[in-house]
PDB file of C-alpha atoms and ligand atoms in Angstrom:
ATOM      1  CA  MET A   1      -5.599 105.366  40.325  1.00  0.00           C
ATOM      2  CA  ILE A   2      -7.781 105.349  37.279  1.00  0.00           C
ATOM      3  CA  ASP A   3     -11.416 106.162  38.032  1.00  0.00           C
ATOM      4  CA  LYS A   4     -13.153 103.160  36.494  1.00  0.00           C
ATOM      5  CA  SER A   5     -16.461 105.012  36.320  1.00  0.00           C
ATOM      6  CA  GLN A   6     -14.895 107.270  33.736  1.00  0.00           C
ATOM      7  CA  GLU A   7     -13.509 104.320  31.659  1.00  0.00           C
ATOM      8  CA  TYR A   8     -15.397 102.946  28.652  1.00  0.00           C
ATOM      9  CA  ALA A   9     -15.706  99.156  28.161  1.00  0.00           C
ATOM     10  CA  TYR A  10     -13.135  99.114  25.398  1.00  0.00           C
ATOM     11  CA  ALA A  11     -10.518 101.083  27.344  1.00  0.00           C
ATOM     12  CA  GLY A  12      -8.236 100.034  30.191  1.00  0.00           C
ATOM     13  CA  ILE A  13      -7.104  96.645  31.461  1.00  0.00           C
ATOM     14  CA  PRO A  14      -9.800  93.901  31.000  1.00  0.00           C
ATOM     15  CA  THR A  15     -10.056  92.262  34.321  1.00  0.00           C
ATOM     16  CA  PHE A  16     -13.217  90.336  34.778  1.00  0.00           C
ATOM     17  CA  PHE A  17     -16.050  92.958  34.983  1.00  0.00           C
ATOM     18  CA  LYS A  18     -13.220  95.458  35.522  1.00  0.00           C
ATOM     19  CA  SER A  19     -12.892  94.169  39.027  1.00  0.00           C
ATOM     20  CA  ASP A  20      -9.762  94.383  41.165  1.00  0.00           C
ATOM     21  CA  TYR A  21      -6.845  92.074  40.353  1.00  0.00           C
ATOM     22  CA  GLY A  22      -5.066  90.196  43.066  1.00  0.00           C
ATOM     23  CA  THR A  23      -3.742  87.020  44.613  1.00  0.00           C
ATOM     24  CA  VAL A  24      -5.621  84.309  46.543  1.00  0.00           C
ATOM     25  CA  THR A  25      -4.207  85.670  49.812  1.00  0.00           C
ATOM     26  CA  GLU A  26      -6.024  88.919  49.076  1.00  0.00           C
ATOM     27  CA  LEU A  27      -9.405  87.143  48.584  1.00  0.00           C
ATOM     28  CA  PRO A  28     -10.784  87.419  52.225  1.00  0.00           C
ATOM     29  CA  GLY A  29     -13.187  90.331  52.202  1.00  0.00           C
ATOM     30  CA  TYR A  30     -14.337  89.834  48.595  1.00  0.00           C
ATOM     31  CA  ASP A  31     -17.605  87.973  47.802  1.00  0.00           C
ATOM     32  CA  ILE A  32     -16.364  86.308  44.588  1.00  0.00           C
ATOM     33  CA  GLY A  33     -12.963  85.062  43.372  1.00  0.00           C
ATOM     34  CA  VAL A  34     -12.794  84.696  39.604  1.00  0.00           C
ATOM     35  CA  PHE A  35     -10.145  82.787  37.754  1.00  0.00           C
ATOM     36  CA  GLY A  36      -9.447  81.463  34.251  1.00  0.00           C
ATOM     37  CA  VAL A  37      -8.256  78.042  33.209  1.00  0.00           C
ATOM     38  CA  PRO A  38      -6.761  78.548  29.759  1.00  0.00           C
ATOM     39  CA  THR A  39      -6.452  74.952  28.650  1.00  0.00           C
ATOM     40  CA  ASP A  40      -7.961  73.033  25.769  1.00  0.00           C
ATOM     41  CA  THR A  41      -5.576  70.032  25.310  1.00  0.00           C
ATOM     42  CA  ALA A  42      -8.318  67.650  26.537  1.00  0.00           C
ATOM     43  CA  ALA A  43     -10.771  68.659  23.777  1.00  0.00           C
ATOM     44  CA  SER A  44     -11.737  65.960  21.344  1.00  0.00           C
ATOM     45  CA  ASN A  45     -12.505  68.061  18.374  1.00  0.00           C
ATOM     46  CA  ARG A  46     -11.729  71.726  17.668  1.00  0.00           C
ATOM     47  CA  ILE A  47      -9.433  73.435  20.106  1.00  0.00           C
ATOM     48  CA  GLY A  48      -9.511  77.158  21.021  1.00  0.00           C
ATOM     49  CA  ALA A  49     -11.115  77.253  24.505  1.00  0.00           C
ATOM     50  CA  ARG A  50      -7.724  78.173  25.936  1.00  0.00           C
ATOM     51  CA  LEU A  51      -8.560  81.630  24.666  1.00  0.00           C
ATOM     52  CA  GLY A  52     -11.997  81.599  26.449  1.00  0.00           C
ATOM     53  CA  PRO A  53     -10.940  83.380  29.698  1.00  0.00           C
ATOM     54  CA  ALA A  54      -9.362  86.302  27.860  1.00  0.00           C
ATOM     55  CA  ALA A  55     -12.435  86.675  25.561  1.00  0.00           C
ATOM     56  CA  ILE A  56     -14.919  86.522  28.404  1.00  0.00           C
ATOM     57  CA  ARG A  57     -12.993  89.010  30.414  1.00  0.00           C
ATOM     58  CA  ARG A  58     -12.876  91.411  27.467  1.00  0.00           C
ATOM     59  CA  ALA A  59     -16.629  91.035  26.849  1.00  0.00           C
ATOM     60  CA  SER A  60     -17.505  91.366  30.582  1.00  0.00           C
ATOM     61  CA  ALA A  61     -15.983  94.845  30.675  1.00  0.00           C
ATOM     62  CA  PHE A  62     -19.269  96.197  29.234  1.00  0.00           C
ATOM     63  CA  TYR A  63     -21.056  94.941  32.349  1.00  0.00           C
ATOM     64  CA  ASN A  64     -18.690  96.749  34.658  1.00  0.00           C
ATOM     65  CA  PRO A  65     -20.995  97.760  37.528  1.00  0.00           C
ATOM     66  CA  GLN A  66     -19.314 101.166  37.818  1.00  0.00           C
ATOM     67  CA  THR A  67     -20.616 102.095  34.356  1.00  0.00           C
ATOM     68  CA  TYR A  68     -23.299  99.648  33.248  1.00  0.00           C
ATOM     69  CA  PHE A  69     -25.757 100.250  36.119  1.00  0.00           C
ATOM     70  CA  LYS A  70     -24.783 102.199  39.120  1.00  0.00           C
ATOM     71  CA  LYS A  71     -28.246 102.628  40.838  1.00  0.00           C
ATOM     72  CA  GLU A  72     -29.563 100.317  43.552  1.00  0.00           C
ATOM     73  CA  THR A  73     -32.953  99.466  42.044  1.00  0.00           C
ATOM     74  CA  ALA A  74     -33.930  98.536  38.528  1.00  0.00           C
ATOM     75  CA  ILE A  75     -36.786  97.087  36.509  1.00  0.00           C
ATOM     76  CA  ASP A  76     -35.604  93.798  35.203  1.00  0.00           C
ATOM     77  CA  MET A  77     -37.246  93.699  31.815  1.00  0.00           C
ATOM     78  CA  TYR A  78     -36.445  89.975  31.530  1.00  0.00           C
ATOM     79  CA  GLN A  79     -38.767  89.227  34.368  1.00  0.00           C
ATOM     80  CA  ASN A  80     -41.918  91.125  33.613  1.00  0.00           C
ATOM     81  CA  GLN A  81     -40.966  94.320  35.382  1.00  0.00           C
ATOM     82  CA  LYS A  82     -40.140  92.726  38.691  1.00  0.00           C
ATOM     83  CA  VAL A  83     -38.155  95.329  40.650  1.00  0.00           C
ATOM     84  CA  ILE A  84     -34.841  94.007  41.861  1.00  0.00           C
ATOM     85  CA  ASP A  85     -32.239  95.460  44.224  1.00  0.00           C
ATOM     86  CA  ILE A  86     -28.963  95.751  42.376  1.00  0.00           C
ATOM     87  CA  ASP A  87     -26.442  94.529  44.905  1.00  0.00           C
ATOM     88  CA  HIS A  88     -23.295  93.802  42.934  1.00  0.00           C
ATOM     89  CA  PRO A  89     -21.060  91.393  44.733  1.00  0.00           C
ATOM     90  CA  SER A  90     -17.466  92.456  45.135  1.00  0.00           C
ATOM     91  CA  ILE A  91     -15.189  90.512  42.815  1.00  0.00           C
ATOM     92  CA  LEU A  92     -11.413  89.819  42.818  1.00  0.00           C
ATOM     93  CA  ASP A  93      -9.902  88.571  39.552  1.00  0.00           C
ATOM     94  CA  LEU A  94      -7.239  86.088  40.443  1.00  0.00           C
ATOM     95  CA  GLY A  95      -5.876  85.755  36.938  1.00  0.00           C
ATOM     96  CA  ASP A  96      -5.395  82.359  35.288  1.00  0.00           C
ATOM     97  CA  VAL A  97      -4.286  79.066  36.792  1.00  0.00           C
ATOM     98  CA  THR A  98      -0.941  77.781  35.574  1.00  0.00           C
ATOM     99  CA  VAL A  99      -1.476  75.140  32.967  1.00  0.00           C
ATOM    100  CA  TYR A 100       0.928  72.671  31.292  1.00  0.00           C
ATOM    101  CA  PRO A 101      -0.122  72.165  27.680  1.00  0.00           C
ATOM    102  CA  LEU A 102       2.121  69.118  27.345  1.00  0.00           C
ATOM    103  CA  ASP A 103       1.209  67.568  30.683  1.00  0.00           C
ATOM    104  CA  LEU A 104      -2.518  67.066  31.351  1.00  0.00           C
ATOM    105  CA  LYS A 105      -2.022  65.378  34.773  1.00  0.00           C
ATOM    106  CA  LYS A 106       0.088  68.318  35.967  1.00  0.00           C
ATOM    107  CA  THR A 107      -2.593  70.715  34.668  1.00  0.00           C
ATOM    108  CA  LEU A 108      -5.310  68.861  36.564  1.00  0.00           C
ATOM    109  CA  LEU A 109      -3.324  68.994  39.826  1.00  0.00           C
ATOM    110  CA  SER A 110      -2.644  72.662  39.323  1.00  0.00           C
ATOM    111  CA  ILE A 111      -6.413  73.394  38.778  1.00  0.00           C
ATOM    112  CA  GLU A 112      -7.424  71.261  41.754  1.00  0.00           C
ATOM    113  CA  SER A 113      -4.959  72.907  44.107  1.00  0.00           C
ATOM    114  CA  PHE A 114      -5.935  76.393  43.048  1.00  0.00           C
ATOM    115  CA  MET A 115      -9.566  75.665  43.559  1.00  0.00           C
ATOM    116  CA  PHE A 116      -8.877  74.089  46.932  1.00  0.00           C
ATOM    117  CA  ASP A 117      -7.259  77.380  48.084  1.00  0.00           C
ATOM    118  CA  ALA A 118      -9.643  79.825  46.406  1.00  0.00           C
ATOM    119  CA  GLY A 119     -12.897  77.989  46.945  1.00  0.00           C
ATOM    120  CA  LYS A 120     -12.528  78.189  50.761  1.00  0.00           C
ATOM    121  CA  LEU A 121     -12.062  81.941  50.761  1.00  0.00           C
ATOM    122  CA  ALA A 122     -14.790  83.274  48.492  1.00  0.00           C
ATOM    123  CA  PHE A 123     -17.473  82.171  46.005  1.00  0.00           C
ATOM    124  CA  PRO A 124     -15.508  80.757  43.092  1.00  0.00           C
ATOM    125  CA  VAL A 125     -16.434  81.639  39.406  1.00  0.00           C
ATOM    126  CA  ILE A 126     -14.308  79.945  36.743  1.00  0.00           C
ATOM    127  CA  LEU A 127     -13.770  80.787  33.119  1.00  0.00           C
ATOM    128  CA  GLY A 128     -12.832  77.705  31.023  1.00  0.00           C
ATOM    129  CA  GLY A 129     -11.050  76.172  29.261  1.00  0.00           C
ATOM    130  CA  ASP A 130     -12.434  72.868  27.908  1.00  0.00           C
ATOM    131  CA  HIS A 131     -14.891  70.944  30.001  1.00  0.00           C
ATOM    132  CA  SER A 132     -12.216  68.613  31.505  1.00  0.00           C
ATOM    133  CA  VAL A 133     -11.464  71.338  33.983  1.00  0.00           C
ATOM    134  CA  THR A 134     -14.759  70.763  35.869  1.00  0.00           C
ATOM    135  CA  TYR A 135     -13.340  67.467  37.217  1.00  0.00           C
ATOM    136  CA  PRO A 136     -10.429  68.966  39.131  1.00  0.00           C
ATOM    137  CA  LEU A 137     -12.437  72.143  39.964  1.00  0.00           C
ATOM    138  CA  VAL A 138     -15.174  70.191  41.728  1.00  0.00           C
ATOM    139  CA  LYS A 139     -12.657  67.855  43.363  1.00  0.00           C
ATOM    140  CA  GLY A 140     -10.726  70.838  44.773  1.00  0.00           C
ATOM    141  CA  LEU A 141     -13.855  72.661  45.853  1.00  0.00           C
ATOM    142  CA  VAL A 142     -15.362  69.642  47.688  1.00  0.00           C
ATOM    143  CA  ARG A 143     -12.052  68.938  49.418  1.00  0.00           C
ATOM    144  CA  GLY A 144     -11.886  72.580  50.547  1.00  0.00           C
ATOM    145  CA  LEU A 145     -15.449  72.704  51.745  1.00  0.00           C
ATOM    146  CA  LYS A 146     -15.132  69.411  53.665  1.00  0.00           C
ATOM    147  CA  GLU A 147     -12.032  70.823  55.454  1.00  0.00           C
ATOM    148  CA  LYS A 148     -13.737  74.179  56.173  1.00  0.00           C
ATOM    149  CA  GLU A 149     -17.323  73.172  56.888  1.00  0.00           C
ATOM    150  CA  LYS A 150     -17.091  69.411  57.433  1.00  0.00           C
ATOM    151  CA  THR A 151     -19.559  68.874  54.649  1.00  0.00           C
ATOM    152  CA  GLY A 152     -19.168  68.339  50.949  1.00  0.00           C
ATOM    153  CA  ASN A 153     -22.427  66.859  49.770  1.00  0.00           C
ATOM    154  CA  ILE A 154     -22.533  68.858  46.546  1.00  0.00           C
ATOM    155  CA  GLY A 155     -25.097  68.674  43.774  1.00  0.00           C
ATOM    156  CA  ILE A 156     -24.405  69.870  40.275  1.00  0.00           C
ATOM    157  CA  ILE A 157     -26.524  71.460  37.650  1.00  0.00           C
ATOM    158  CA  HIS A 158     -24.808  70.745  34.342  1.00  0.00           C
ATOM    159  CA  PHE A 159     -25.822  72.584  31.192  1.00  0.00           C
ATOM    160  CA  ASP A 160     -24.461  70.980  28.099  1.00  0.00           C
ATOM    161  CA  SER A 161     -25.341  69.564  24.619  1.00  0.00           C
ATOM    162  CA  HIS A 162     -23.496  66.360  25.664  1.00  0.00           C
ATOM    163  CA  PRO A 163     -23.673  64.319  28.905  1.00  0.00           C
ATOM    164  CA  ASP A 164     -19.896  64.296  29.400  1.00  0.00           C
ATOM    165  CA  ILE A 165     -20.048  60.917  31.073  1.00  0.00           C
ATOM    166  CA  TRP A 166     -18.259  59.108  28.300  1.00  0.00           C
ATOM    167  CA  GLU A 167     -15.496  56.695  29.077  1.00  0.00           C
ATOM    168  CA  SER A 168     -13.264  57.273  26.030  1.00  0.00           C
ATOM    169  CA  TYR A 169     -13.287  58.616  22.498  1.00  0.00           C
ATOM    170  CA  VAL A 170     -10.868  57.566  19.763  1.00  0.00           C
ATOM    171  CA  THR A 171      -7.566  57.681  21.650  1.00  0.00           C
ATOM    172  CA  HIS A 172      -8.847  59.937  24.598  1.00  0.00           C
ATOM    173  CA  GLU A 173      -9.098  57.915  27.652  1.00  0.00           C
ATOM    174  CA  ASP A 174     -10.118  58.515  31.251  1.00  0.00           C
ATOM    175  CA  VAL A 175      -9.744  62.279  31.502  1.00  0.00           C
ATOM    176  CA  TRP A 176     -10.791  64.479  28.615  1.00  0.00           C
ATOM    177  CA  HIS A 177     -13.530  67.008  27.960  1.00  0.00           C
ATOM    178  CA  GLY A 178     -16.206  64.305  27.453  1.00  0.00           C
ATOM    179  CA  SER A 179     -15.634  62.668  30.802  1.00  0.00           C
ATOM    180  CA  PRO A 180     -15.601  65.137  33.743  1.00  0.00           C
ATOM    181  CA  PHE A 181     -18.885  63.921  35.253  1.00  0.00           C
ATOM    182  CA  ARG A 182     -17.918  60.255  34.920  1.00  0.00           C
ATOM    183  CA  ASN A 183     -14.643  61.073  36.618  1.00  0.00           C
ATOM    184  CA  LEU A 184     -16.527  62.830  39.488  1.00  0.00           C
ATOM    185  CA  LEU A 185     -18.922  59.911  39.896  1.00  0.00           C
ATOM    186  CA  GLU A 186     -16.186  57.235  39.692  1.00  0.00           C
ATOM    187  CA  ASP A 187     -14.106  58.957  42.302  1.00  0.00           C
ATOM    188  CA  GLY A 188     -17.176  59.235  44.561  1.00  0.00           C
ATOM    189  CA  ILE A 189     -16.881  63.033  44.756  1.00  0.00           C
ATOM    190  CA  ILE A 190     -20.544  63.541  43.871  1.00  0.00           C
ATOM    191  CA  LYS A 191     -23.558  61.180  43.914  1.00  0.00           C
ATOM    192  CA  GLY A 192     -25.213  60.413  40.648  1.00  0.00           C
ATOM    193  CA  GLU A 193     -28.636  61.291  41.982  1.00  0.00           C
ATOM    194  CA  ASN A 194     -27.296  64.832  42.743  1.00  0.00           C
ATOM    195  CA  LEU A 195     -26.103  65.325  39.184  1.00  0.00           C
ATOM    196  CA  VAL A 196     -28.654  67.155  36.950  1.00  0.00           C
ATOM    197  CA  THR A 197     -27.860  67.345  33.208  1.00  0.00           C
ATOM    198  CA  VAL A 198     -29.848  69.791  31.159  1.00  0.00           C
ATOM    199  CA  GLY A 199     -29.930  70.298  27.358  1.00  0.00           C
ATOM    200  CA  ASP A 200     -28.484  67.064  26.105  1.00  0.00           C
ATOM    201  CA  ARG A 201     -29.111  66.479  22.410  1.00  0.00           C
ATOM    202  CA  SER A 202     -26.371  64.096  21.340  1.00  0.00           C
ATOM    203  CA  LEU A 203     -26.753  60.408  20.491  1.00  0.00           C
ATOM    204  CA  LEU A 204     -26.124  58.332  23.507  1.00  0.00           C
ATOM    205  CA  ALA A 205     -25.081  54.710  23.308  1.00  0.00           C
ATOM    206  CA  ASP A 206     -27.341  52.278  25.208  1.00  0.00           C
ATOM    207  CA  TYR A 207     -24.586  51.451  27.664  1.00  0.00           C
ATOM    208  CA  GLU A 208     -23.953  55.196  28.427  1.00  0.00           C
ATOM    209  CA  TYR A 209     -27.629  55.778  28.936  1.00  0.00           C
ATOM    210  CA  GLU A 210     -27.689  52.686  31.207  1.00  0.00           C
ATOM    211  CA  TYR A 211     -24.657  54.103  33.073  1.00  0.00           C
ATOM    212  CA  MET A 212     -26.515  57.336  33.861  1.00  0.00           C
ATOM    213  CA  ASN A 213     -29.658  55.480  34.884  1.00  0.00           C
ATOM    214  CA  ARG A 214     -27.718  53.164  37.134  1.00  0.00           C
ATOM    215  CA  HIS A 215     -26.136  56.111  38.915  1.00  0.00           C
ATOM    216  CA  GLY A 216     -29.442  57.910  39.114  1.00  0.00           C
ATOM    217  CA  VAL A 217     -28.295  60.963  37.051  1.00  0.00           C
ATOM    218  CA  LYS A 218     -31.226  63.234  36.348  1.00  0.00           C
ATOM    219  CA  LEU A 219     -31.201  63.829  32.640  1.00  0.00           C
ATOM    220  CA  TYR A 220     -33.350  66.637  31.054  1.00  0.00           C
ATOM    221  CA  SER A 221     -32.786  66.343  27.363  1.00  0.00           C
ATOM    222  CA  ILE A 222     -33.474  69.181  24.957  1.00  0.00           C
ATOM    223  CA  SER A 223     -36.836  67.545  24.100  1.00  0.00           C
ATOM    224  CA  ASP A 224     -37.750  67.548  27.821  1.00  0.00           C
ATOM    225  CA  VAL A 225     -37.007  71.303  27.813  1.00  0.00           C
ATOM    226  CA  TRP A 226     -39.065  71.794  24.715  1.00  0.00           C
ATOM    227  CA  GLU A 227     -42.065  69.790  26.092  1.00  0.00           C
ATOM    228  CA  ARG A 228     -42.119  71.001  29.634  1.00  0.00           C
ATOM    229  CA  GLY A 229     -40.471  74.404  29.361  1.00  0.00           C
ATOM    230  CA  MET A 230     -37.247  75.475  31.002  1.00  0.00           C
ATOM    231  CA  THR A 231     -38.958  77.012  34.055  1.00  0.00           C
ATOM    232  CA  ALA A 232     -40.717  73.822  35.017  1.00  0.00           C
ATOM    233  CA  VAL A 233     -37.593  71.740  34.481  1.00  0.00           C
ATOM    234  CA  MET A 234     -35.476  73.991  36.563  1.00  0.00           C
ATOM    235  CA  GLU A 235     -38.010  74.367  39.380  1.00  0.00           C
ATOM    236  CA  GLU A 236     -38.055  70.519  39.661  1.00  0.00           C
ATOM    237  CA  ALA A 237     -34.242  70.199  39.555  1.00  0.00           C
ATOM    238  CA  VAL A 238     -33.457  73.075  41.891  1.00  0.00           C
ATOM    239  CA  SER A 239     -36.052  71.970  44.514  1.00  0.00           C
ATOM    240  CA  TYR A 240     -34.609  68.448  44.436  1.00  0.00           C
ATOM    241  CA  LEU A 241     -31.027  69.584  44.932  1.00  0.00           C
ATOM    242  CA  ASP A 242     -32.037  72.121  47.602  1.00  0.00           C
ATOM    243  CA  ALA A 243     -33.658  69.314  49.563  1.00  0.00           C
ATOM    244  CA  HIS A 244     -30.837  66.778  49.100  1.00  0.00           C
ATOM    245  CA  CYS A 245     -27.536  68.681  48.966  1.00  0.00           C
ATOM    246  CA  ASP A 246     -25.568  71.128  51.089  1.00  0.00           C
ATOM    247  CA  GLY A 247     -24.468  73.091  48.083  1.00  0.00           C
ATOM    248  CA  ILE A 248     -25.131  73.418  44.402  1.00  0.00           C
ATOM    249  CA  TYR A 249     -22.392  73.867  41.780  1.00  0.00           C
ATOM    250  CA  VAL A 250     -23.382  75.151  38.284  1.00  0.00           C
ATOM    251  CA  SER A 251     -21.415  74.040  35.334  1.00  0.00           C
ATOM    252  CA  ILE A 252     -22.263  75.755  32.003  1.00  0.00           C
ATOM    253  CA  ASP A 253     -20.827  74.372  28.814  1.00  0.00           C
ATOM    254  CA  ILE A 254     -21.604  77.154  26.345  1.00  0.00           C
ATOM    255  CA  ASP A 255     -22.304  74.547  23.667  1.00  0.00           C
ATOM    256  CA  VAL A 256     -25.677  73.992  25.478  1.00  0.00           C
ATOM    257  CA  MET A 257     -26.772  77.099  23.569  1.00  0.00           C
ATOM    258  CA  ASP A 258     -27.842  76.755  19.966  1.00  0.00           C
ATOM    259  CA  PRO A 259     -24.867  77.517  17.614  1.00  0.00           C
ATOM    260  CA  ALA A 260     -26.940  80.448  16.222  1.00  0.00           C
ATOM    261  CA  TYR A 261     -26.308  82.262  19.583  1.00  0.00           C
ATOM    262  CA  ALA A 262     -22.929  80.715  20.557  1.00  0.00           C
ATOM    263  CA  PRO A 263     -20.971  79.661  17.397  1.00  0.00           C
ATOM    264  CA  GLY A 264     -17.641  80.173  19.198  1.00  0.00           C
ATOM    265  CA  THR A 265     -17.297  76.670  20.698  1.00  0.00           C
ATOM    266  CA  GLY A 266     -15.386  73.455  19.778  1.00  0.00           C
ATOM    267  CA  THR A 267     -18.317  71.073  19.326  1.00  0.00           C
ATOM    268  CA  PRO A 268     -21.443  72.972  18.433  1.00  0.00           C
ATOM    269  CA  ALA A 269     -24.629  71.037  18.159  1.00  0.00           C
ATOM    270  CA  PRO A 270     -27.764  72.299  16.349  1.00  0.00           C
ATOM    271  CA  GLY A 271     -31.122  72.563  18.204  1.00  0.00           C
ATOM    272  CA  GLY A 272     -29.862  74.058  21.422  1.00  0.00           C
ATOM    273  CA  LEU A 273     -31.125  76.465  24.088  1.00  0.00           C
ATOM    274  CA  THR A 274     -32.159  79.978  23.148  1.00  0.00           C
ATOM    275  CA  PRO A 275     -30.893  82.918  25.324  1.00  0.00           C
ATOM    276  CA  ARG A 276     -34.554  83.150  26.537  1.00  0.00           C
ATOM    277  CA  GLU A 277     -34.412  79.616  27.956  1.00  0.00           C
ATOM    278  CA  MET A 278     -30.966  80.281  29.615  1.00  0.00           C
ATOM    279  CA  ILE A 279     -32.391  83.425  31.203  1.00  0.00           C
ATOM    280  CA  GLN A 280     -35.330  81.445  32.545  1.00  0.00           C
ATOM    281  CA  ALA A 281     -32.910  78.833  33.916  1.00  0.00           C
ATOM    282  CA  VAL A 282     -30.737  81.396  35.769  1.00  0.00           C
ATOM    283  CA  ASN A 283     -33.917  83.042  37.136  1.00  0.00           C
ATOM    284  CA  ILE A 284     -34.901  79.805  38.787  1.00  0.00           C
ATOM    285  CA  ILE A 285     -31.385  78.756  39.983  1.00  0.00           C
ATOM    286  CA  CYS A 286     -31.006  82.050  41.651  1.00  0.00           C
ATOM    287  CA  ASN A 287     -34.023  81.332  43.884  1.00  0.00           C
ATOM    288  CA  SER A 288     -31.785  78.770  45.642  1.00  0.00           C
ATOM    289  CA  LYS A 289     -29.672  79.803  48.600  1.00  0.00           C
ATOM    290  CA  ARG A 290     -27.170  77.032  48.224  1.00  0.00           C
ATOM    291  CA  LEU A 291     -24.901  77.891  45.272  1.00  0.00           C
ATOM    292  CA  VAL A 292     -21.192  77.118  45.983  1.00  0.00           C
ATOM    293  CA  GLY A 293     -19.606  77.820  42.582  1.00  0.00           C
ATOM    294  CA  ILE A 294     -20.049  78.421  38.918  1.00  0.00           C
ATOM    295  CA  ASP A 295     -17.971  77.428  35.913  1.00  0.00           C
ATOM    296  CA  LEU A 296     -18.564  78.492  32.328  1.00  0.00           C
ATOM    297  CA  VAL A 297     -16.511  76.557  29.839  1.00  0.00           C
ATOM    298  CA  GLU A 298     -15.797  75.840  26.159  1.00  0.00           C
ATOM    299  CA  VAL A 299     -15.900  79.352  24.772  1.00  0.00           C
ATOM    300  CA  ALA A 300     -13.538  79.234  21.813  1.00  0.00           C
ATOM    301  CA  PRO A 301     -13.536  82.820  20.526  1.00  0.00           C
ATOM    302  CA  ASP A 302     -11.716  82.254  17.319  1.00  0.00           C
ATOM    303  CA  PHE A 303     -14.735  80.550  15.765  1.00  0.00           C
ATOM    304  CA  ASP A 304     -16.801  83.626  16.337  1.00  0.00           C
ATOM    305  CA  PRO A 305     -15.674  86.948  14.833  1.00  0.00           C
ATOM    306  CA  SER A 306     -18.905  88.580  16.002  1.00  0.00           C
ATOM    307  CA  GLU A 307     -17.858  87.914  19.698  1.00  0.00           C
ATOM    308  CA  CYS A 308     -21.501  87.160  20.461  1.00  0.00           C
ATOM    309  CA  THR A 309     -20.424  83.838  22.232  1.00  0.00           C
ATOM    310  CA  ALA A 310     -18.100  85.535  24.761  1.00  0.00           C
ATOM    311  CA  ASN A 311     -20.698  88.325  25.169  1.00  0.00           C
ATOM    312  CA  LEU A 312     -23.432  85.786  25.925  1.00  0.00           C
ATOM    313  CA  ALA A 313     -21.045  84.081  28.462  1.00  0.00           C
ATOM    314  CA  ALA A 314     -20.461  87.449  30.223  1.00  0.00           C
ATOM    315  CA  PHE A 315     -24.149  88.228  30.109  1.00  0.00           C
ATOM    316  CA  ILE A 316     -25.115  84.851  31.734  1.00  0.00           C
ATOM    317  CA  LEU A 317     -22.681  85.381  34.598  1.00  0.00           C
ATOM    318  CA  HIS A 318     -23.815  88.960  34.989  1.00  0.00           C
ATOM    319  CA  ARG A 319     -27.377  87.593  35.405  1.00  0.00           C
ATOM    320  CA  PHE A 320     -26.156  85.490  38.320  1.00  0.00           C
ATOM    321  CA  PHE A 321     -24.411  88.506  39.876  1.00  0.00           C
ATOM    322  CA  ILE A 322     -27.480  90.695  39.898  1.00  0.00           C
ATOM    323  CA  LEU A 323     -30.089  88.042  40.811  1.00  0.00           C
ATOM    324  CA  TYR A 324     -28.421  85.654  43.261  1.00  0.00           C
ATOM    325  CA  LYS A 325     -28.559  86.975  46.832  1.00  0.00           C
ATOM    326  CA  GLY A 326     -26.217  84.377  48.445  1.00  0.00           C
ATOM    327  CA  PHE A 327     -22.818  85.851  47.387  1.00  0.00           C
ATOM    328  CA  ARG A 328     -22.516  88.210  50.271  1.00  0.00           C
ATOM    329  CA  LYS A 329     -21.145  86.656  53.428  1.00  0.00           C
ATOM    330  CA  GLY A 330     -21.942  89.320  55.954  1.00  0.00           C
TER     331      GLY A 330
HETATM  332 MN1   MN B 401     -19.192  69.702  28.010  1.00  0.00          MN
END
């Protein structure tokens, strides 16, 4: 066996954070199960997110806990020298879900069934893929949690430059990457009041805005973040979901970031979050004890030769891994 502590980030086989690689049946005993969903056929503009999982895995190698930081305590310079206990969760990389580029419905079923199995056995972390994947992911997760724990009242914190509650776009109908949260609401899988959307800066038609209001969706636009600050916004959102939901799922569309920091995405929108604001958001979310899953979608590496988008994606997930204390089961 290769000693991974002797292996540089650029060497070896790029599993997620250089973790073990295995099948769903091997998940029990691990804290986190990671899998990719390499699909982008539901994107409305530039494709390329099918290459996201591979790019994030490659970038995540640098944060391999066996080389990046081995000690148990650290000064987290992002949080004013607060000392944290480094307690890296154990991760199993499950590879990528089977997708069918010419058959979206079949792809959705494949994703849902994979999540149904994996989400019951360990904390699921998913690398997208375009944002349509969040619909079958949450559907499969909620179905699995209901079977396992008889409860599936899940709230979602959704980071995005777009609300993704659109009905249709040009010839895209029903299920595409601009509709996953509408799909989840329409199917009754989540309640509108338990959906928090952060970072929106697109133009919303009146009827779409009305749709969100009618369902009670909590919308924090980019101007809300600018006026109130990310920490205040997140404290309000997380304390609401903590009080009203059994679990909190986090869905991060990398296009919530300003394109200066994350140009590798299909539909970049100027005026987005800075890494500092995302770090603040993750800090607050990790105070919750109710996280049940995280997806990070829409990384399209071919638009970013600097690889800073994939690196930022890996960095954000690494922040969750070192700050959130709820991964470990025992
Ligand atoms: Mn999105």
